[in-house]
Amino acid sequence: MSAITTNVKAILAELPPGVELVAAAKTRTAVEVLEAVEAGVPIIGENYVQEAAAVFPAVGRRARWHFIGHLQTNKAGKAVEIFDLVETVDSLGLGRALETRAAAAGRTMEVLIEVNSGREPQKAGVLPDDAEDLVRSLAALPHLRVLGLMTMGPFAGDPEESRPYFRETRRVFEALRRLAVPGVDMRRLSMGMSHSWRVAVEEGANLVRIGTAIFGPRPRS
Ligand SMILES: *Cc1c(COP(=O)(O)O)cnc(C)c1O
């Protein structure tokens, strides 16, 4: 077995029931991503529409496709063609761009709201206090379906340092769930990366986005 297959099988064996693995595939080739899918990865996460378009023909609908990067509104049309779900909606403007393109394509786009759980000015995501307003606004768009929240947290370091970010996102998630906004189905919580996914799962994640621990260190660009 190659390293990718071994890594995927080990992670899948350790994930508790109900937690789904997203293979974070930025910089990886179609051959690598296909191998991960054949080893059992159910969802591919891509940060760039163009990279996804290059890998898509090899994998197609054998996996689901999540967009996990920063989506520019002018890429919304292409994103609607490839992705099942966009994890990183953090503005009504982006939501409206997806709504327009999803309506034109005759489909519904699933979305998660990206939360800036550390309230860091340089990071993407809506502030925790603004999540409710955004959810309510997006809920009014008929071709979008809000399914939950996503957060980044620290990129590296002691996984315990990520815990407060995950806990805060979980708190917002539960609060939104209790609001039971019509048309919103709060059930997906995407948190945790290679170094932090075990802590994220302890804090309630049911989607974990893992790159390095599947594919190895990323090539330098
Ligand atoms: C790259 C990336 C990941 C995975 O990071 P690793 O440390 O390689 O596991 C997860 N989420 C997002 C949004 C990413 O860009």
Coordinates of C-alpha atoms and ligand atoms in Angstrom, one line a residue:
M1 CA 0.0 0.0 0.0
S2 CA 1.3 3.5 -0.7
A3 CA 1.5 6.1 2.0
I4 CA -1.6 7.9 0.9
T5 CA -3.7 4.8 1.1
T6 CA -2.2 3.8 4.4
N7 CA -2.8 7.3 5.9
V8 CA -6.4 7.5 4.7
K9 CA -7.2 4.0 6.1
A10 CA -5.6 4.9 9.5
I11 CA -7.6 8.2 9.8
L12 CA -10.9 6.6 8.7
A13 CA -10.4 3.8 11.3
E14 CA -9.8 6.4 14.0
L15 CA -12.7 8.8 13.2
P16 CA -15.8 8.2 15.4
P17 CA -19.0 7.4 13.6
G18 CA -20.7 10.5 12.2
V19 CA -17.5 12.4 11.5
E20 CA -16.6 12.7 7.9
L21 CA -13.2 13.1 6.4
V22 CA -12.5 16.0 3.9
A23 CA -9.2 15.5 2.1
A24 CA -7.7 19.0 1.8
A25 CA -6.2 18.7 -1.7
K26 CA -4.5 22.0 -2.4
T27 CA -1.3 21.5 -4.5
R28 CA -2.0 17.8 -5.0
T29 CA -2.1 16.1 -8.4
A30 CA -5.2 14.3 -9.8
V31 CA -3.3 11.0 -9.3
E32 CA -2.8 11.7 -5.6
V33 CA -6.4 12.8 -5.0
L34 CA -7.8 9.9 -6.9
E35 CA -5.7 7.5 -4.8
A36 CA -7.2 9.1 -1.6
V37 CA -10.7 8.7 -3.0
E38 CA -10.1 5.0 -3.9
A39 CA -8.8 4.5 -0.3
G40 CA -12.1 5.7 1.0
V41 CA -12.1 9.5 1.3
P42 CA -15.7 10.6 0.8
I43 CA -15.1 14.4 0.3
I44 CA -12.4 16.4 -1.5
G45 CA -11.7 19.9 -0.2
E46 CA -10.2 22.4 -2.7
N47 CA -9.0 26.0 -2.0
Y48 CA -8.8 27.1 -5.6
V49 CA -11.5 26.7 -8.3
Q50 CA -8.8 26.3 -11.0
E51 CA -7.0 23.5 -9.1
A52 CA -10.3 21.7 -8.6
A53 CA -11.1 22.0 -12.3
A54 CA -7.8 20.3 -13.1
V55 CA -8.5 17.4 -10.7
F56 CA -12.2 17.0 -11.3
P57 CA -12.1 15.1 -14.6
A58 CA -10.0 12.3 -12.9
V59 CA -12.4 11.9 -9.9
G60 CA -15.7 13.2 -11.0
R61 CA -18.6 12.4 -8.7
R62 CA -16.9 9.5 -7.0
A63 CA -16.4 11.9 -4.2
R64 CA -18.2 14.9 -3.0
W65 CA -16.6 18.3 -3.5
H66 CA -16.3 21.0 -0.9
F67 CA -14.8 24.4 -1.5
I68 CA -12.7 25.4 1.5
G69 CA -10.7 28.4 0.3
H70 CA -11.5 32.1 -0.2
L71 CA -14.0 32.3 -3.0
Q72 CA -14.0 35.3 -5.3
T73 CA -17.5 36.3 -6.5
N74 CA -16.3 36.1 -10.1
K75 CA -15.5 32.4 -9.6
A76 CA -19.0 31.6 -8.2
G77 CA -20.3 30.3 -11.6
K78 CA -17.4 27.8 -12.0
A79 CA -17.7 26.8 -8.3
V80 CA -21.4 26.0 -8.8
E81 CA -20.4 23.6 -11.6
I82 CA -17.9 21.6 -9.5
F83 CA -18.7 21.9 -5.8
D84 CA -21.5 20.3 -3.8
L85 CA -20.9 22.6 -0.9
V86 CA -19.0 25.9 -0.2
E87 CA -17.7 25.8 3.4
T88 CA -16.4 29.4 3.5
V89 CA -19.3 31.8 3.0
D90 CA -18.7 34.9 5.1
S91 CA -20.6 37.7 3.4
L92 CA -24.0 38.3 2.0
G93 CA -22.3 39.5 -1.2
L94 CA -20.7 36.0 -1.8
G95 CA -24.0 34.4 -0.8
R96 CA -25.8 36.4 -3.4
A97 CA -23.3 35.6 -6.1
L98 CA -23.7 31.9 -5.4
E99 CA -27.5 32.3 -5.3
T100 CA -27.5 33.9 -8.8
R101 CA -25.3 31.2 -10.3
A102 CA -27.1 28.3 -8.6
A103 CA -30.4 29.6 -9.8
A104 CA -29.1 29.9 -13.4
A105 CA -27.8 26.3 -13.1
G106 CA -31.2 25.1 -11.7
R107 CA -29.7 23.7 -8.5
T108 CA -29.4 24.4 -4.8
M109 CA -26.0 25.2 -3.4
E110 CA -25.2 23.9 0.1
V111 CA -23.1 26.3 2.2
L112 CA -21.4 26.6 5.6
I113 CA -20.7 29.9 7.2
E114 CA -17.1 30.5 8.0
V115 CA -16.7 31.9 11.5
N116 CA -13.6 34.0 12.6
S117 CA -13.6 32.3 15.9
G118 CA -10.4 34.0 17.1
R119 CA -11.8 37.5 16.1
E120 CA -8.5 38.0 14.3
P121 CA -8.6 41.0 11.9
Q122 CA -6.4 39.3 9.3
K123 CA -8.5 36.1 9.2
A124 CA -11.5 35.4 7.0
G125 CA -14.9 34.6 8.4
V126 CA -17.8 36.4 10.0
L127 CA -17.4 37.4 13.6
P128 CA -19.2 35.2 16.0
D129 CA -21.6 38.0 16.9
D130 CA -22.5 38.6 13.3
A131 CA -23.2 34.9 12.4
E132 CA -26.9 35.1 13.2
D133 CA -27.6 38.1 10.9
L134 CA -25.7 36.4 8.0
V135 CA -27.5 33.1 8.5
R136 CA -30.9 34.9 8.5
S137 CA -30.0 36.8 5.3
L138 CA -28.7 33.7 3.5
A139 CA -31.8 31.7 4.6
A140 CA -33.9 34.0 2.5
L141 CA -32.0 33.1 -0.7
P142 CA -34.0 30.2 -2.3
H143 CA -31.1 28.4 -4.0
L144 CA -28.8 28.3 -1.0
R145 CA -29.1 26.0 1.9
V146 CA -27.2 26.8 5.1
L147 CA -26.1 23.5 6.7
G148 CA -23.7 24.6 9.4
L149 CA -20.4 26.4 10.3
M150 CA -16.7 26.1 9.5
T151 CA -13.7 27.6 11.3
M152 CA -10.0 27.6 10.7
G153 CA -8.3 28.2 14.0
P154 CA -4.4 28.2 14.2
F155 CA -2.6 26.6 11.3
A156 CA 0.0 24.8 13.5
G157 CA 1.4 24.6 17.0
D158 CA 0.1 22.7 20.1
P159 CA -3.3 21.4 19.2
E160 CA -4.5 22.5 22.6
E161 CA -4.1 26.1 21.4
S162 CA -6.9 25.4 18.9
R163 CA -9.4 24.2 21.5
P164 CA -10.8 27.6 22.5
Y165 CA -11.4 28.4 18.8
F166 CA -13.3 25.2 18.3
R167 CA -15.2 25.6 21.5
E168 CA -16.3 29.1 20.5
T169 CA -17.5 27.9 17.1
R170 CA -19.4 25.1 18.7
R171 CA -21.1 27.6 21.1
V172 CA -22.2 29.7 18.1
F173 CA -23.3 26.5 16.3
E174 CA -25.5 25.4 19.2
A175 CA -27.0 28.9 19.6
L176 CA -27.9 29.0 16.0
R177 CA -29.4 25.5 16.1
R178 CA -31.6 26.6 19.0
L179 CA -32.9 29.5 16.9
A180 CA -34.2 27.0 14.4
V181 CA -34.3 29.6 11.6
P182 CA -36.7 28.4 8.9
G183 CA -34.9 26.9 5.9
V184 CA -31.7 26.4 7.9
D185 CA -30.5 23.0 8.8
M186 CA -27.7 23.4 11.3
R187 CA -26.0 20.0 11.3
R188 CA -22.5 20.4 9.9
L189 CA -19.5 21.6 11.9
S190 CA -16.3 21.7 10.0
M191 CA -13.2 22.1 12.3
G192 CA -9.7 20.7 12.6
M193 CA -6.8 20.0 10.3
S194 CA -3.9 17.6 10.4
H195 CA -2.4 18.8 13.7
S196 CA -5.7 19.6 15.4
W197 CA -8.5 17.2 14.2
R198 CA -8.6 15.1 17.3
V199 CA -9.2 18.1 19.5
A200 CA -11.8 19.4 17.0
V201 CA -13.7 16.1 17.2
E202 CA -13.6 16.3 21.0
E203 CA -15.2 19.7 20.6
G204 CA -18.0 18.5 18.3
A205 CA -16.6 18.7 14.8
N206 CA -18.4 16.3 12.3
L207 CA -16.2 17.4 9.3
V208 CA -12.4 17.4 9.6
R209 CA -10.3 18.8 6.8
I210 CA -7.0 16.9 6.6
G211 CA -4.2 17.5 4.0
T212 CA -0.6 16.9 5.3
A213 CA -1.5 13.8 7.3
I214 CA -2.9 12.2 4.2
F215 CA -0.6 13.4 1.4
G216 CA 2.6 14.3 3.3
P217 CA 4.2 17.8 3.4
R218 CA 3.1 20.2 0.7
P219 CA 5.6 20.9 -2.1
R220 CA 6.9 24.4 -1.9
S221 CA 5.6 26.6 -4.7
Ligands
LIG1 C1 -4.8 23.3 3.8 C2 -6.1 23.4 4.6 C3 -6.4 22.4 5.5 C4 -5.6 21.2 5.8 O1 -4.3 21.6 6.4 P1 -3.3 20.4 6.8 O2 -2.5 21.1 7.9 O3 -2.5 20.2 5.6 O4 -4.1 19.2 7.3 C5 -7.7 22.5 6.2 N1 -8.5 23.5 5.9 C6 -8.2 24.5 5.0 C7 -9.1 25.6 4.8 C8 -7.0 24.4 4.3 O5 -6.7 25.4 3.5

